[in-house]
């Protein structure tokens, strides 16, 4: 899951594990911005994101030894970050989403493809980010895990504590919430049966 | 992305216009959103994906939906990956600040430690040393006094060696624990072997023990015609020394009688000790009762229930006695220091007397050449015929319950203010560490567990450090840090209590405010009669564990050296992003 053309920082990881402070500095410099952005998308406020980023890197000190060299470092990093952010949200009891079973029972309105297309055409990245902030914790978390850090369905299921088969449902519901939020911000809503 | 079974979720939305309620639908049926999503995200089986692809080539409506959703995915990814905010300065300099703050902590720690050592030495050690020197415990330092030159340990080279080995093993263990996470698999064994070598090396290089004679049995007797060269250790039921010992005598017995001549010291862990002979050195007794009818050239020190110095008994130096009952009918060449319940002086003391206890009586035959101070429950009973150089300076002990004194509450308020001030200073000096410590308090189990370990372990480790090559400075510094942590512990627990009441915060001044509220509450709880002490103890354990946990995390290997402000890292699309995946023709 590392970025294209980006090599794994194997040497820096090895040195960081051996206690090389400079190596840890390299890793931090390399990944802190991405981690902050992840937290910024996943958590409600900027302060939360800053705190969480620091806490994640503090946590990584303990966990670096558990990292499996054969896997992508950034993927592993995102997994740690996702677990941390989700734990944080759960602890704060601001998780407003209903349980999976409830989610499964709520029918979703089928969108008008043309209207959806138009809405997406007119929406800017900034609007999407603002709309993202209006979503429930789980919806936001699911979208961030999927579309920011490219986590697999298995990883998302694991992080959110839902069955893998429901990850698609969670993501689809999140998209619907997002469309609704985008509609509220001015973009044309994509709801309504065709 | 891995392939996935068609989930066929009951929740999958059906396309009202398609008549296909199945999430996947068939090739001839219209696609629903779920099928489109799973197709875009490559979560469909190959066969089903081919069906979807085929259908979208034929169906304009489904193709539009699929493309719209795919564009939606692209929009989401783009919106999320865009670098709309620079890395906050707080994060950019996070590790550099952490490093700087740690340097500060060390500076403060060493400064405080140095100050503390000086204060300890000038305030406590030096006066005690002078007093002890007067009592006959000669030595150039307290450490020498207690460990190396003091009579307690004289001849106990093997014990010192053992302590050194234990310290080496302890340090090895700490080292192993500290470096454990840095060591790759397999290297742990190497570290263990190295630690073992250290321990064996310490054993091999340790100086050989001095000449010793260990005697065991039901009864051990050194006859009057026998002379023992060197120290003698006696483990028995009854011991009788009528001969000569040219060294020290260590007694671990029930009854012991020293009627002969001991040229060194007598160290006794016995129930009943009787010294009727001559001891050229000191007598140190941890006993039920001691009776001295002979002569001790230097000093007598006793932790006992009863000490009798008979009229024929003579101590050339001082007597230090922690006893229930003391009867001094003989002669003391220098001073008498005693904590005693019932003391009776009928003999001669050529120096001064410092006594504390219940009752002290001077009979008519008593002679004291120096000043007498007595702090007790009752005034001393002094016979009119007693020959005292000066009247007894008596101070009555007061046993008023502290809760009944108004001054107690005033002091509590002062202590509260002091704690708040202490916390304020520490939170300002070490904001990040303090925040981490407060966070760690919430790890209840780890904090309590670690707290118990540190609370009891650190003083022991400090003592071991003082007694070995590690050095006095490190030992005392560590002890002072531990002592300061006892107070800091109450501050961090107070901060958590404050957060419970007023809500969480990461900002330092609001945190200080919460700390102040919490500290006041904690201190109030500690003043509750009977349970307050336990509350205080629990808070100390808890907070100390949290501080240790925060420290432990700080000392993890990952603390970076100076990291400059983190530059913006351009994060490109991850390779597995499904956007741009199989797009229908």
XYZ file of C-alpha atoms in Angstrom:
779
model
C 0.000 0.000 0.000
C 2.943 2.279 -0.232
C 2.823 5.006 -2.756
C 3.933 4.174 -6.277
C 7.602 4.517 -6.790
C 8.111 4.794 -3.082
C 10.371 2.157 -1.623
C 9.806 0.670 1.773
C 11.970 2.300 4.432
C 13.349 -1.066 5.430
C 16.704 0.214 6.529
C 15.259 3.057 8.558
C 12.846 0.652 10.236
C 15.652 -1.721 11.117
C 17.731 1.085 12.519
C 14.788 2.539 14.422
C 14.167 -0.852 15.967
C 17.790 -0.977 17.017
C 17.347 2.286 18.845
C 18.707 4.690 16.245
C 16.991 7.975 17.034
C 17.885 9.473 13.665
C 16.198 6.603 11.902
C 13.074 7.181 13.895
C 13.296 10.825 12.942
C 13.408 9.820 9.274
C 10.324 7.687 9.670
C 8.528 10.419 11.522
C 9.418 13.039 8.930
C 8.311 10.734 6.166
C 5.008 9.586 7.600
C 3.836 12.210 10.075
C 2.149 14.420 7.449
C 0.214 11.499 6.010
C -0.728 10.295 9.473
C -1.899 13.740 10.460
C -4.016 13.975 7.335
C -5.504 10.572 8.075
C -6.409 11.670 11.583
C -7.653 14.999 10.310
C -10.096 13.233 8.020
C -11.151 10.689 10.608
C -11.535 12.825 13.703
C -13.858 15.745 14.353
C -11.399 18.516 15.146
C -7.922 19.613 14.225
C -6.817 19.429 17.852
C -8.007 15.857 18.057
C -6.030 15.059 14.939
C -2.868 16.616 16.330
C -3.198 14.777 19.604
C -3.992 11.532 17.880
C -1.028 11.859 15.533
C 1.321 12.288 18.458
C -0.279 9.446 20.332
C -0.035 7.180 17.314
C 3.668 7.832 16.978
C 4.134 7.287 20.686
C 2.289 4.029 20.314
C 4.424 3.072 17.342
C 7.480 3.104 19.563
C 6.020 0.170 21.416
C 4.615 -1.528 18.403
C 7.450 -1.212 15.936
C 8.854 -4.500 17.113
C 5.598 -6.159 16.060
C 5.868 -4.924 12.508
C 6.236 -7.730 9.992
C 8.932 -6.808 7.461
C 7.190 -8.695 4.706
C 4.214 -6.355 4.766
C 3.885 -2.791 3.596
C 4.983 -0.400 6.306
C 2.531 2.331 5.383
C -0.317 -0.176 5.332
C 0.632 -1.332 8.774
C 0.952 2.258 9.911
C -2.522 3.099 8.658
C -3.899 0.070 10.414
C -2.445 1.231 13.711
C -3.771 4.731 13.072
C -7.214 3.459 12.154
C -7.447 1.336 15.268
C -6.308 4.246 17.401
C -8.759 6.720 15.904
C -11.651 4.298 16.078
C -10.848 3.472 19.695
C -10.736 7.164 20.412
C -14.100 7.764 18.837
C -15.635 4.818 20.610
C -14.254 5.881 23.951
C -15.781 9.273 23.535
C -19.086 7.675 22.861
C -19.682 9.872 19.898
C -20.327 6.896 17.752
C -23.740 7.685 16.479
C -24.054 5.006 13.890
C -26.433 2.249 14.559
C -25.259 -1.287 14.899
C -24.593 -3.364 11.870
C -27.797 -5.284 12.134
C -29.762 -2.052 12.223
C -27.851 -0.774 9.268
C -28.723 -3.868 7.368
C -32.412 -3.307 7.931
C -32.577 0.236 6.683
C -33.311 0.402 2.970
C -31.394 2.915 0.933
C -32.943 5.098 -1.633
C -31.715 4.318 -5.105
C -30.042 7.336 -6.659
C -30.800 8.845 -9.999
C -27.599 8.126 -11.973
C -27.771 11.362 -13.920
C -28.427 13.445 -10.859
C -25.584 11.673 -9.022
C -23.290 12.288 -11.945
C -24.236 15.948 -11.970
C -23.713 16.308 -8.240
C -20.265 14.760 -8.432
C -19.411 16.929 -11.380
C -20.245 20.066 -9.445
C -18.719 19.090 -6.103
C -15.287 20.271 -5.177
C -12.771 18.528 -2.980
C -13.240 21.183 -0.373
C -16.966 20.606 -0.283
C -16.425 16.902 0.049
C -14.116 17.424 2.996
C -16.632 19.687 4.661
C -19.382 17.180 4.032
C -17.172 14.448 5.414
C -17.048 16.307 8.694
C -20.812 16.077 8.982
C -20.930 12.312 8.754
C -21.310 9.923 11.618
C -18.134 8.534 13.091
C -18.382 5.118 11.521
C -19.333 6.388 8.074
C -16.469 8.845 8.097
C -14.048 6.264 9.440
C -15.046 3.744 6.790
C -14.614 6.213 3.945
C -11.259 7.400 5.262
C -9.970 3.887 5.686
C -11.081 2.944 2.226
C -10.390 6.027 0.145
C -7.535 7.615 2.010
C -5.456 4.730 3.205
C -6.767 2.131 0.773
C -7.361 -0.454 3.432
C -8.841 -3.760 2.339
C -12.320 -4.831 3.257
C -10.836 -7.330 5.680
C -8.844 -4.623 7.425
C -11.813 -2.295 7.575
C -13.995 -5.066 8.979
C -11.345 -5.807 11.551
C -10.938 -2.178 12.571
C -14.637 -1.412 12.768
C -15.547 -4.709 14.338
C -18.093 -5.677 11.718
C -18.404 -8.703 9.503
C -16.553 -8.451 6.245
C -19.750 -8.931 4.301
C -21.116 -5.726 5.817
C -18.205 -3.525 4.883
C -19.783 -2.850 1.502
C -23.008 -1.919 3.240
C -21.220 0.424 5.589
C -19.393 2.061 2.695
C -22.526 2.414 0.631
C -24.416 3.922 3.511
C -21.509 6.280 4.104
C -21.681 7.392 0.484
C -25.368 8.055 0.859
C -24.734 10.107 3.982
C -22.057 11.993 2.123
C -24.369 12.728 -0.787
C -26.939 13.982 1.653
C -24.353 16.180 3.332
C -23.150 17.453 -0.040
C -26.735 18.257 -0.912
C -27.012 20.227 2.297
C -23.938 22.223 1.382
C -25.399 23.318 -1.913
C -24.542 20.621 -4.398
C -27.559 19.027 -6.058
C -28.792 16.037 -4.153
C -28.546 12.726 -5.871
C -31.398 11.002 -4.101
C -34.682 9.938 -5.577
C -35.681 6.899 -7.492
C -35.052 6.771 -11.146
C -7.795 -6.358 -3.214
C -8.775 -9.854 -2.585
C -11.687 -11.381 -4.297
C -14.804 -11.710 -2.336
C -17.868 -13.829 -2.429
C -20.915 -12.049 -3.541
C -22.190 -10.987 -0.145
C -25.865 -11.002 -1.188
C -26.574 -8.735 1.688
C -30.147 -8.527 2.704
C -29.485 -4.843 3.078
C -28.238 -4.390 -0.445
C -30.442 -1.814 -2.030
C -32.442 -2.971 -4.939
C -32.830 -0.929 -8.044
C -36.460 -0.062 -8.083
C -36.406 0.270 -11.767
C -34.711 -2.971 -12.421
C -36.893 -5.387 -10.608
C -33.770 -7.126 -9.473
C -33.648 -7.247 -5.728
C -30.507 -9.351 -5.686
C -27.455 -7.332 -4.875
C -25.598 -8.771 -7.748
C -28.477 -9.252 -10.094
C -27.981 -11.229 -13.266
C -26.534 -10.095 -16.533
C -29.935 -9.425 -17.986
C -31.126 -7.507 -14.914
C -30.274 -3.932 -14.026
C -27.521 -3.352 -11.528
C -28.107 -1.992 -8.077
C -25.721 0.327 -6.249
C -24.148 -2.415 -4.220
C -23.255 -4.398 -7.280
C -21.739 -1.286 -8.831
C -19.757 -0.529 -5.696
C -18.440 -4.043 -5.356
C -17.576 -4.118 -9.040
C -15.688 -0.841 -8.853
C -13.865 -2.008 -5.805
C -13.014 -5.357 -7.365
C -14.842 -7.280 -4.735
C -16.903 -9.398 -7.095
C -16.107 -12.867 -8.270
C -14.635 -13.071 -11.733
C -17.777 -14.553 -13.284
C -20.062 -12.031 -11.693
C -17.726 -9.193 -12.610
C -17.847 -10.331 -16.228
C -21.641 -10.344 -16.095
C -21.677 -6.828 -14.708
C -19.234 -5.706 -17.376
C -21.337 -7.242 -20.102
C -24.500 -5.706 -18.749
C -23.069 -2.221 -18.527
C -22.024 -2.423 -22.156
C -25.631 -3.005 -23.075
C -27.465 -0.869 -20.507
C -27.038 2.863 -20.670
C -28.664 3.531 -17.274
C -26.471 1.078 -15.388
C -23.384 2.307 -17.189
C -24.190 5.844 -16.118
C -24.674 4.721 -12.520
C -21.435 2.788 -12.544
C -19.461 5.663 -13.972
C -21.041 8.105 -11.555
C -20.102 5.952 -8.627
C -16.634 5.523 -9.983
C -16.266 9.261 -10.313
C -17.590 9.540 -6.803
C -14.791 7.242 -5.637
C -12.232 9.361 -7.451
C -13.670 12.496 -5.960
C -13.521 10.998 -2.478
C -9.932 9.873 -2.870
C -8.864 13.179 -4.349
C -10.596 15.159 -1.621
C -9.004 13.085 1.075
C -5.490 13.015 -0.300
C -5.307 16.691 -1.133
C -2.902 18.527 1.102
C -5.178 21.250 2.287
C -3.415 21.802 5.599
C 0.256 21.980 6.387
C 1.580 19.856 9.189
C 0.991 21.844 12.378
C 4.113 23.298 13.905
C 3.326 21.421 17.078
C 3.683 18.158 15.194
C 6.548 19.293 13.019
C 8.642 19.926 16.078
C 7.074 17.257 18.184
C 10.094 15.042 18.532
C 12.590 17.827 18.696
C 10.634 19.338 21.532
C 10.409 15.972 23.209
C 14.151 15.650 23.007
C 14.699 19.150 24.300
C 12.233 18.651 27.098
C 14.010 15.495 28.142
C 17.305 17.341 28.243
C 15.613 19.859 30.449
C 14.296 17.143 32.668
C 17.757 15.715 33.070
C 19.168 19.121 33.863
C 16.489 19.710 36.440
C 16.857 16.198 37.771
C 20.576 16.485 38.257
C 20.227 19.958 39.705
C 17.586 18.814 42.139
C 19.547 15.713 42.928
C 22.688 17.717 43.645
C 20.725 20.125 45.803
C 19.009 17.258 47.516
C 22.260 15.462 48.193
C 23.728 18.604 49.702
C 20.611 19.244 51.755
C 20.517 15.652 52.888
C 24.131 15.662 53.842
C 24.160 18.995 55.619
C 20.731 18.586 57.191
C 20.692 14.982 58.208
C 23.763 12.962 57.480
C 26.328 15.292 58.924
C 24.579 15.792 62.273
C 23.896 12.087 62.499
C 27.418 11.308 61.548
C 28.652 13.534 64.313
C 26.333 11.906 66.790
C 27.243 8.455 65.600
C 30.894 9.325 65.733
C 30.358 10.319 69.295
C 28.699 6.982 69.792
C 31.807 5.331 68.522
C 30.867 4.601 64.942
C 33.993 6.029 63.470
C 34.282 6.424 59.746
C 34.958 8.897 57.009
C 31.470 8.741 55.605
C 28.114 7.298 56.334
C 28.535 4.772 53.565
C 31.818 3.619 54.992
C 30.256 3.635 58.372
C 27.364 1.466 57.403
C 28.798 -0.720 54.747
C 32.520 -0.941 54.507
C 34.107 0.057 57.760
C 31.243 -0.262 60.137
C 31.384 -3.098 62.502
C 28.138 -4.496 61.217
C 29.748 -5.567 58.031
C 33.302 -6.063 59.053
C 34.266 -9.509 57.989
C 31.220 -9.784 55.763
C 33.146 -9.492 52.542
C 31.275 -12.416 51.155
C 28.006 -10.646 51.797
C 29.246 -7.539 50.018
C 30.339 -9.706 47.126
C 26.913 -11.244 47.057
C 25.332 -7.793 47.003
C 27.581 -6.846 44.129
C 26.575 -9.928 42.213
C 22.927 -9.228 42.893
C 23.427 -5.661 41.724
C 25.190 -6.861 38.600
C 22.377 -9.254 37.859
C 19.825 -6.546 38.535
C 21.593 -4.145 36.208
C 21.908 -6.914 33.656
C 18.200 -7.563 33.972
C 17.386 -3.885 33.559
C 19.686 -3.707 30.585
C 18.104 -6.748 29.066
C 14.629 -5.352 29.573
C 15.686 -2.000 28.197
C 17.294 -3.390 25.103
C 14.895 -6.246 24.627
C 12.869 -4.447 22.022
C 15.929 -3.464 20.117
C 17.285 -6.917 19.955
C 16.416 -9.071 17.051
C 15.339 -12.594 17.599
C 18.286 -14.707 18.626
C 20.130 -11.799 20.125
C 18.236 -12.228 23.374
C 20.146 -15.408 23.991
C 23.361 -13.522 23.334
C 22.354 -10.849 25.830
C 21.567 -13.502 28.411
C 24.936 -15.113 27.869
C 26.639 -11.717 28.237
C 24.734 -11.049 31.436
C 25.790 -14.437 32.722
C 29.401 -13.637 31.873
C 29.094 -10.381 33.787
C 27.804 -12.217 36.820
C 30.469 -14.912 36.657
C 33.133 -12.267 36.098
C 31.958 -10.410 39.154
C 32.209 -13.605 41.168
C 35.657 -14.454 39.880
C 37.085 -10.983 40.336
C 35.615 -10.502 43.775
C 38.224 -10.369 46.478
C 38.493 -13.530 48.528
C 36.744 -13.537 51.833
C 38.808 -13.070 54.935
C 39.653 -15.950 57.203
C 36.470 -17.272 58.725
C 35.566 -20.019 61.102
C 32.004 -21.236 60.880
C 30.773 -23.404 63.694
C 27.460 -25.186 63.897
C 25.816 -27.687 66.189
C 23.487 -28.027 69.140
C 26.052 -26.402 71.391
C 29.174 -24.566 70.378
C 31.862 -23.883 72.857
C 35.191 -22.182 72.580
C 37.071 -23.455 75.574
C 39.161 -21.286 77.800
C 42.353 -22.796 76.453
C 41.351 -22.326 72.847
C 42.349 -19.390 70.632
C 40.599 -18.712 67.367
C 42.435 -16.699 64.779
C 40.140 -14.617 62.568
C 36.423 -14.163 62.636
C 34.094 -16.813 63.868
C 30.492 -17.405 62.867
C 28.435 -19.434 65.252
C 25.092 -20.981 64.315
C 23.802 -22.957 67.223
C 21.313 -23.333 70.027
C 23.711 -22.431 72.802
C 27.043 -20.757 72.451
C 29.696 -20.335 75.049
C 32.903 -18.472 74.439
C 35.413 -18.853 77.210
C 38.523 -18.775 75.086
C 40.103 -16.092 72.946
C 38.916 -14.945 69.558
C 41.374 -12.870 67.606
C 38.712 -11.372 65.364
C 35.009 -10.749 65.347
C 32.332 -13.036 66.680
C 29.021 -13.382 64.913
C 26.403 -15.144 66.927
C 23.185 -16.619 65.583
C 21.980 -18.489 68.600
C 19.315 -18.740 71.242
C 21.581 -18.228 74.220
C 25.065 -16.905 74.109
C 27.611 -16.291 76.771
C 30.837 -14.466 76.144
C 33.085 -15.122 79.085
C 36.409 -15.116 77.315
C 38.310 -12.516 75.383
C 37.115 -11.237 72.033
C 39.638 -8.956 70.389
C 37.228 -7.791 67.724
C 33.523 -7.088 67.834
C 30.611 -9.174 68.935
C 27.648 -9.080 66.604
C 24.796 -10.995 68.149
C 21.450 -12.078 66.788
C 20.386 -14.037 69.806
C 17.598 -14.313 72.313
C 19.736 -13.919 75.356
C 23.247 -12.537 75.440
C 25.481 -12.399 78.442
C 28.865 -10.761 78.267
C 30.967 -11.511 81.316
C 34.364 -11.476 79.680
C 36.189 -8.833 77.735
C 35.367 -7.497 74.319
C 37.997 -5.190 72.871
C 35.747 -3.925 70.123
C 32.030 -3.202 70.076
C 29.013 -5.212 71.014
C 26.076 -4.941 68.634
C 23.136 -6.907 69.863
C 19.794 -7.638 68.282
C 18.397 -9.586 71.126
C 15.670 -10.102 73.647
C 17.944 -9.317 76.533
C 21.521 -8.344 77.103
C 23.378 -8.584 80.339
C 26.794 -7.074 80.671
C 28.898 -7.982 83.646
C 32.216 -7.812 81.874
C 33.983 -5.125 79.885
C 33.328 -3.723 76.450
C 36.219 -1.521 75.491
C 34.416 0.400 72.794
C 30.639 0.739 72.407
C 27.488 -1.134 73.145
C 24.503 -0.875 70.888
C 21.390 -2.889 71.537
C 17.976 -3.383 70.008
C 16.457 -5.356 72.813
C 13.648 -5.726 75.275
C 15.904 -5.620 78.281
C 19.424 -4.353 78.759
C 21.220 -4.768 82.040
C 24.612 -3.290 82.679
C 25.505 -4.782 86.010
C 27.625 -2.955 88.600
C 30.631 -4.834 87.371
C 29.839 -4.071 83.747
C 31.865 -1.461 81.981
C 31.516 0.160 78.553
C 34.489 2.207 77.476
C 32.646 4.093 74.784
C 28.974 4.948 74.394
C 25.786 3.022 74.890
C 23.043 3.269 72.312
C 19.959 1.376 73.350
C 16.541 0.962 71.755
C 14.942 -0.945 74.544
C 11.871 -1.464 76.626
C 13.773 -1.579 79.855
C 17.273 -0.361 80.637
C 19.064 -0.882 83.916
C 22.398 0.813 83.984
C 24.228 -0.050 87.173
C 27.717 -0.168 85.726
C 29.954 2.362 84.056
C 29.729 4.067 80.678
C 32.847 5.886 79.509
C 31.122 8.279 77.149
C 27.491 9.015 76.257
C 24.172 7.280 76.605
C 21.581 7.527 73.844
C 18.403 5.658 74.443
C 14.808 5.204 73.417
C 13.425 3.522 76.444
C 10.131 2.782 78.106
C 11.529 2.378 81.542
C 15.066 3.462 82.239
C 16.911 3.241 85.514
C 20.332 4.741 85.978
C 22.219 3.626 89.041
C 25.722 3.624 87.657
C 28.084 6.139 86.126
C 27.887 7.923 82.799
C 30.932 9.989 82.024
C 29.359 11.782 79.093
C 25.931 13.150 78.345
C 22.554 11.462 78.253
C 19.938 11.837 75.532
C 16.832 9.850 76.331
C 13.339 9.580 75.013
C 10.610 7.404 76.448
C 8.101 6.949 79.240
C 9.972 6.979 82.482
C 13.508 7.665 83.548
C 14.808 7.226 87.057
C 18.105 8.257 88.580
C 18.885 6.353 91.754
C 20.997 7.639 94.559
C 24.129 5.946 93.240
C 23.811 7.523 89.787
C 26.613 9.767 88.555
C 26.359 11.673 85.284
C 29.157 13.957 84.165
C 27.449 15.568 81.196
C 24.159 17.267 80.454
C 20.973 15.244 80.529
C 18.037 15.672 78.189
C 14.914 13.627 78.587
C 11.830 13.802 76.412
C 9.125 11.682 77.935
C 5.651 11.130 79.190
C 6.529 11.625 82.829
C 9.051 13.827 84.559
C 12.236 12.034 85.517
C 12.456 10.622 88.990
C 15.728 11.888 90.346
C 17.017 10.810 93.719
C 18.285 13.632 95.842
C 21.511 11.719 96.346
C 22.170 11.290 92.653
C 25.248 13.153 91.468
C 24.284 14.938 88.287
C 26.415 17.571 86.623
C 23.309 19.527 85.726
C 19.568 19.238 86.228
C 17.652 17.091 83.800
C 16.224 19.075 80.900
C 12.794 17.560 80.643
C 10.392 17.971 77.715
C 6.978 16.421 78.029
C 5.784 14.372 75.107
C 2.332 15.283 73.848
C 0.176 12.641 72.255
C -2.667 14.798 71.094
C -4.347 13.448 67.991
C -3.303 15.523 65.046
C -6.879 15.836 63.815
C -7.768 17.678 66.991
C -5.240 20.392 66.388
C -6.245 23.470 64.439
C -2.713 23.806 63.200
C -3.121 20.524 61.388
C -5.788 21.994 59.121
C -3.816 25.154 58.527
C -0.918 23.017 57.478
C -3.154 20.984 55.234
C -4.232 24.158 53.449
C -0.612 25.192 53.110
C 0.216 21.754 51.779
C -2.609 21.979 49.252
C -1.314 25.307 48.016
C 2.188 23.879 47.879
C 0.983 20.906 45.868
C -0.868 23.107 43.407
C 2.206 25.297 43.056
C 4.413 22.256 42.632
C 2.084 20.895 39.968
C 1.899 24.264 38.213
C 5.668 24.498 38.010
C 6.044 20.953 36.765
C 3.236 21.287 34.238
C 4.842 24.433 32.914
C 8.324 22.979 32.846
C 7.310 19.665 31.327
C 3.946 20.157 29.653
C 4.245 17.241 27.302
C 5.543 14.805 29.862
C 2.934 15.917 32.347
C 0.194 15.374 29.809
C 1.547 11.935 29.064
C 1.730 11.138 32.754
C -1.876 12.221 33.227
C -2.885 10.088 30.253
C -1.024 7.150 31.735
C -3.007 7.409 34.956
C -5.963 6.106 33.041
C -4.179 2.829 32.427
C -5.326 1.723 35.831
C -3.926 -1.801 35.889
C -0.559 -0.936 34.405
C -0.210 2.121 36.611
C -1.003 0.316 39.829
C 1.163 -2.656 38.962
C 4.086 -0.521 37.952
C 3.465 1.731 40.930
C 3.819 -1.128 43.378
C 6.985 -2.238 41.635
C 8.550 1.203 41.583
C 7.371 2.190 45.034
C 9.120 -0.727 46.666
C 11.729 -1.559 44.065
C 13.428 1.773 43.540
C 14.478 2.332 47.160
C 15.880 -1.181 47.277
C 17.694 -0.658 43.997
C 19.015 2.663 45.296
C 20.325 0.966 48.393
C 22.007 -1.700 46.313
C 23.470 0.966 44.074
C 24.872 2.732 47.122
C 26.463 -0.446 48.315
C 28.191 -1.341 45.086
C 30.325 -0.043 42.322
C 27.385 1.768 40.792
C 28.027 4.535 43.196
C 26.599 6.538 45.996
C 25.636 9.473 43.814
C 23.412 7.465 41.498
C 21.792 5.702 44.403
C 20.994 8.849 46.336
C 19.938 10.740 43.195
C 17.594 7.926 42.267
C 16.185 7.910 45.748
C 15.544 11.641 45.617
C 13.838 11.378 42.263
C 11.709 8.609 43.715
C 10.884 10.798 46.668
C 9.953 13.726 44.415
C 7.828 11.360 42.357
C 5.777 10.586 45.463
C 4.567 14.177 45.384
C 4.340 14.412 41.630
C 2.197 11.273 41.746
C -0.447 13.087 43.748
C -0.387 15.925 41.245
C -0.966 13.739 38.197
C -3.742 11.802 39.917
C -5.240 15.135 40.904
C -5.115 16.237 37.279
C -7.059 13.152 36.262
C -9.648 13.734 38.976
C -9.963 17.297 37.730
C -10.516 16.040 34.208
C -13.209 13.694 35.440
C -15.045 16.621 36.952
C -14.434 19.355 34.419
C -13.936 17.407 31.231
C -10.933 16.560 29.182
C -8.493 18.966 27.730
C -5.137 18.920 26.001
C -4.330 22.556 26.545
C -1.869 23.178 29.311
C -3.573 25.984 31.250
C -6.983 24.338 31.360
C -5.167 21.177 32.410
C -3.429 23.072 35.200
C -6.803 24.371 36.329
C -8.171 20.859 36.451
C -5.057 19.715 38.239
C -5.580 22.364 40.906
C -9.171 21.284 41.479
C -8.221 17.625 41.495
C -5.274 18.095 43.832
C -7.467 19.876 46.348
C -9.947 17.008 46.235
C -7.229 14.393 46.550
C -5.639 16.201 49.457
C -9.001 16.554 51.158
C -9.513 12.825 50.794
C -6.133 12.179 52.361
C -7.098 14.142 55.456
C -10.051 11.917 56.264
C -9.262 10.259 59.610
C -8.298 6.585 59.509
C -8.737 6.087 55.754
C -6.845 9.154 54.578
C -3.511 7.450 54.907
C -4.625 4.561 52.742
C -6.034 6.933 50.174
C -2.710 8.717 50.084
C -0.836 5.466 49.738
C -3.086 4.332 46.896
C -2.766 7.663 45.127
C 1.000 7.485 45.434
C 1.124 3.996 43.982
C -1.226 4.910 41.187
C 0.460 8.162 40.262
C 3.952 6.810 40.576
C 3.058 3.966 38.260
C 1.652 6.440 35.761
C 4.794 8.545 35.886
C 6.906 5.456 35.428
C 4.752 4.384 32.514
C 5.139 7.766 30.867
C 8.883 7.660 31.493
C 9.091 4.166 30.109
C 7.387 5.308 26.940
C 9.718 8.267 26.697
C 12.726 6.036 26.974
C 11.571 3.769 24.240
C 14.063 3.700 21.371
C 11.964 5.789 19.093
C 12.824 9.202 20.410
C 14.400 10.891 17.470
C 17.277 13.210 17.393
C 16.638 16.716 16.154
C 14.041 16.485 13.498
C 13.550 19.612 11.520
C 10.148 20.813 10.580
C 8.562 18.063 8.619
C 8.255 18.973 4.985
C 5.084 18.398 3.088
C 5.079 14.924 1.681
C 3.268 14.526 -1.552
C 1.112 11.515 -1.127
C 0.169 10.009 -4.393
C -2.654 7.611 -4.960
C -2.000 4.242 -3.422
C -1.390 1.580 -6.063
C -4.284 -0.599 -5.093
C -6.830 2.144 -5.355
C -9.640 0.753 -7.338
C -10.400 3.997 -8.973
C -9.649 3.553 -12.593
C -10.249 -0.161 -12.352
C -12.215 -2.126 -14.807
C -14.330 0.397 -16.554
C -17.013 -0.893 -18.803
C -16.641 -0.172 -22.392
